[in-house]
Steps between C-alpha positions, in 0.01 A plus 500: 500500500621835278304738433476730218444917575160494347353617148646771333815706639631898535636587185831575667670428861411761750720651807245576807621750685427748766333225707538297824458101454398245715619161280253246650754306772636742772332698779529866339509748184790602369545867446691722153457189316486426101322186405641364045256286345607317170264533211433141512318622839728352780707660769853566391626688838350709827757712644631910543366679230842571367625152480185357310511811247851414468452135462198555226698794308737200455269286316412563153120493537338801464370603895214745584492642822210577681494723832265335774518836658587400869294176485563142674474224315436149555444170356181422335224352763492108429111420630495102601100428494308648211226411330446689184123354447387550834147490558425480874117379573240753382502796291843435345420089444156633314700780333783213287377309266761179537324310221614747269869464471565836282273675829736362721823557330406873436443560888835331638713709238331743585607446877810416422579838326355651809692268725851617341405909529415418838897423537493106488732377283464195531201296608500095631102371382381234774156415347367585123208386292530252134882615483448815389790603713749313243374689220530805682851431606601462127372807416644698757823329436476613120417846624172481344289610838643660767529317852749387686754199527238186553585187667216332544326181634219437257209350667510474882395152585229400729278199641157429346301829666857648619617862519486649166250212361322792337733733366913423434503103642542198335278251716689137543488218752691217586889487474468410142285774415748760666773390351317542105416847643801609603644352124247686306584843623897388446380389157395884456826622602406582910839642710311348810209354578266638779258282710245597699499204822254725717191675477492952470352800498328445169339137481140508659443192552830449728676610791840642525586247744382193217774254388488435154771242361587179643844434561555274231350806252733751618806249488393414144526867431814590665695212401387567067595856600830466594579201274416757244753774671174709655415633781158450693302786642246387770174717533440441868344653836524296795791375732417163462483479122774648465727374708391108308569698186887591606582129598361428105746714381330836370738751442232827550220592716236715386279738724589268860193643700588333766846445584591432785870590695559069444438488172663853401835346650429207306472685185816711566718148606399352172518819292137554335385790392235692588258742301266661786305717273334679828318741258227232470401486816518897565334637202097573546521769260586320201252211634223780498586641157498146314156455666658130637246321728449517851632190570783514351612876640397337849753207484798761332490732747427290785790334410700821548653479863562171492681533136713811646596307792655210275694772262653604848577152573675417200739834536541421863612167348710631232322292249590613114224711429367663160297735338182414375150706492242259378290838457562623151867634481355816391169534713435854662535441886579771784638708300778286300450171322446173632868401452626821707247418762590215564833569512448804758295196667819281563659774628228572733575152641840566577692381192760811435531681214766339326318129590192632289737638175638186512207306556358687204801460274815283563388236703147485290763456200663203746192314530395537118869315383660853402713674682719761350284497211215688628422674864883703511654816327825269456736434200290254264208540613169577296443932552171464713447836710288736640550849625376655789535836662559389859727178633360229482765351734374731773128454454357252250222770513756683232337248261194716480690771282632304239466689216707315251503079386768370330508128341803343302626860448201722368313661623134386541363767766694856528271783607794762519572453188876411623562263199357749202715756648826266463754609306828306294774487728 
């Protein structure tokens, strides 16, 4: 798949200089470095400042260059499990309106322009309502809304009753029914499809431990899928779903409550990837804010020690694992946003610095079909980037001063002002 570098472009190239980079694919920053970014918004070279304002003085395109003061920079955040209409149970559900369409699409632009100042450049949908996501996608594409880079799966599809039922699923049964599902949302234009084959945290009337999809359903889906060139996301919680899921072929997991060391192996011989999203199951104080029901914040964070013990599994492993925050991209939480959290969360587990970048840009670029494109500061690649004050290599906690968010090559977030203060080179 190529991508374009989003909506509309700098004016002119632009030298970055005074900066230290970490591109997205090694273990540590690079110090004295220049970053040139093309006008048409992609990556031209990363190197000594001296070489790069060499190499762009060379080119007949006017250049600006803008001083990042001592900053490191990095590659835009790439968040794998986002849900721009969320609306857990409760106060948020009774808050949307998702029989208004115009309601609906207002609130997950809205989100999405939050989503992108929060840092993530690029965001993979796993579960939307009446395909508002497609519409969206357009119009971020056409640089009409801000957001960031969507690939998304349209409606995730569940069993009559099945996770999601009530909110972003498409409810099906029976191989055949699966298999019109799955060719709807590629009909719409999905990148993947997602399907939920267990119960959650959100679904009252279910258990996370609740199988949801015969095997015939799930090899209906998988086999349309990747007929179609897609890959197939599996929402799923419990060992023994999900290790019947991995001889059907799925190529992700979603959440894995309950992994076990056996099945994490499993995983990592056959190559799936994992999104743990551990926020979900650690965060009562966006639970209590939304007002969601008791029931729901007793499952979610009951689920919590057994969830962290399957993230540590799966690194122990040395499964391929991802970024995703199911929370809102953006959401307030300890102090940072969802997406840093649970970032400083994987780390917390034990995967090291340079396995969360990564995680959170090159290999999240991997999964989505991409690399190169998106999730590096490399030649040809699309000028996604943040800047922080602290290294980010050293601490993924350096996320929590960014203070500047870059997509395709302008400038979308700069509260230094480093870009107004650029001058013609």
């Amino acid at each position: 798949m190529v991508i374009d570098s989003m909506g509309p472009h700098a004016a002119t190239g632009q030298v970055l200089v005074n900066c230290s980079v970490f591109d997205g694919t090694g273990d540590s920053s690079l110090s004295d470095q220049a970053i040139w970014i093309r006008s048409d918004g992609t990556v031209a070279l990363v190197g000594d400042r001296q070489d790069v304002m060499d190499a762009a003085g060379a080119n007949p395109e006017p250049t600006t260059v803008v001083d990042l003061a001592g900053g490191y920079v990095m590659p835009g955040l790439i968040n794998m499990h986002v849900h721009l209409g969320l609306a857990l149970p409760g106060a948020m559900s009774a808050s949307l309106d998702r029989d208004n369409p115009a309601a609906l699409a207002l609130q997950m632009a809205g989100n999405a322009r939050r989503t992108l100042l929060a840092g993530v450049t690029t965001a993979r949908l796993v579960g939307e309502t009446d395909y508002t996501d497609f519409t969206l996608r357009r119009a971020i594409r056409a640089g009409t809304v801000p957001g960031p880079r969507l690939f998304t799966a349209g409606h995730a599809l569940c069993c009559t009753g099945g996770h999601g039922h009530d909110s972003d699923g498409l409810e099906a049964d029976g191989a055949d029914g699966f298999r019109r599902a799955t060719r709807e949302q590629l009909r719409a234009g999905a990148d993947l499809i997602k399907v939920c084959v267990s119960g959650g945290l959100a679904g009252e009337h279910e258990a996370i431990e609740t199988p949801q999809l015969t095997d015939d359903e799930l090899s209906a889906v998988v086999t349309t899928a990747h007929d179609w060139r897609r890959t197939v996301t599996a929402h799923a919680g419990p060992a023994d779903v999900i290790e019947r899921v991995l001889a059907l072929g799925v190529d992700g997991i979603e959440h894995g409550y309950q992994l076990t060391p056996e099945v994490a192996a499993e995983m990592a011989r056959r190559g799936t990837w994992y999104v743990p999203t551990i926020t979900v199951s650690r965060c009562r104080e966006f639970f209590e804010e939304h007002q969601v029901p008791a029931w729901m914040m007793e499952r979610a964070l009951g689920a919590g020690p057994r969830h962290w013990e399957s993230l540590q599994h799966a690194i122990t492993a040395g499964v391929r694992i991802v970024l995703g925050s199911d929370m809102p991209p953006d959401a307030p939480f300890d102090g940072t946003t969802a997406t840093v959290r649970e970032m400083e969360f994987m780390a917390e587990a034990g995967m090291t610095p340079g396995d969360v970048l990564r995680a959170a840009t090159s290999r999240a670029a991997e999964w989505l079909g991409v690399s190169g494109q998106i999730g590096t500061l490399t030649p040809g690649a699309v000028g996604d980037l943040l800047v922080l004050d602290a290294d980010p290599a050293a601490d993924v906690s350096a996320l929590r001063t960014m203070h500047a968010v870059v997509q395709g090559g302008r400038a979308v977030r700069d509260d230094r002002g480093h870009w107004a203060k650029g001058r013609t080179a």
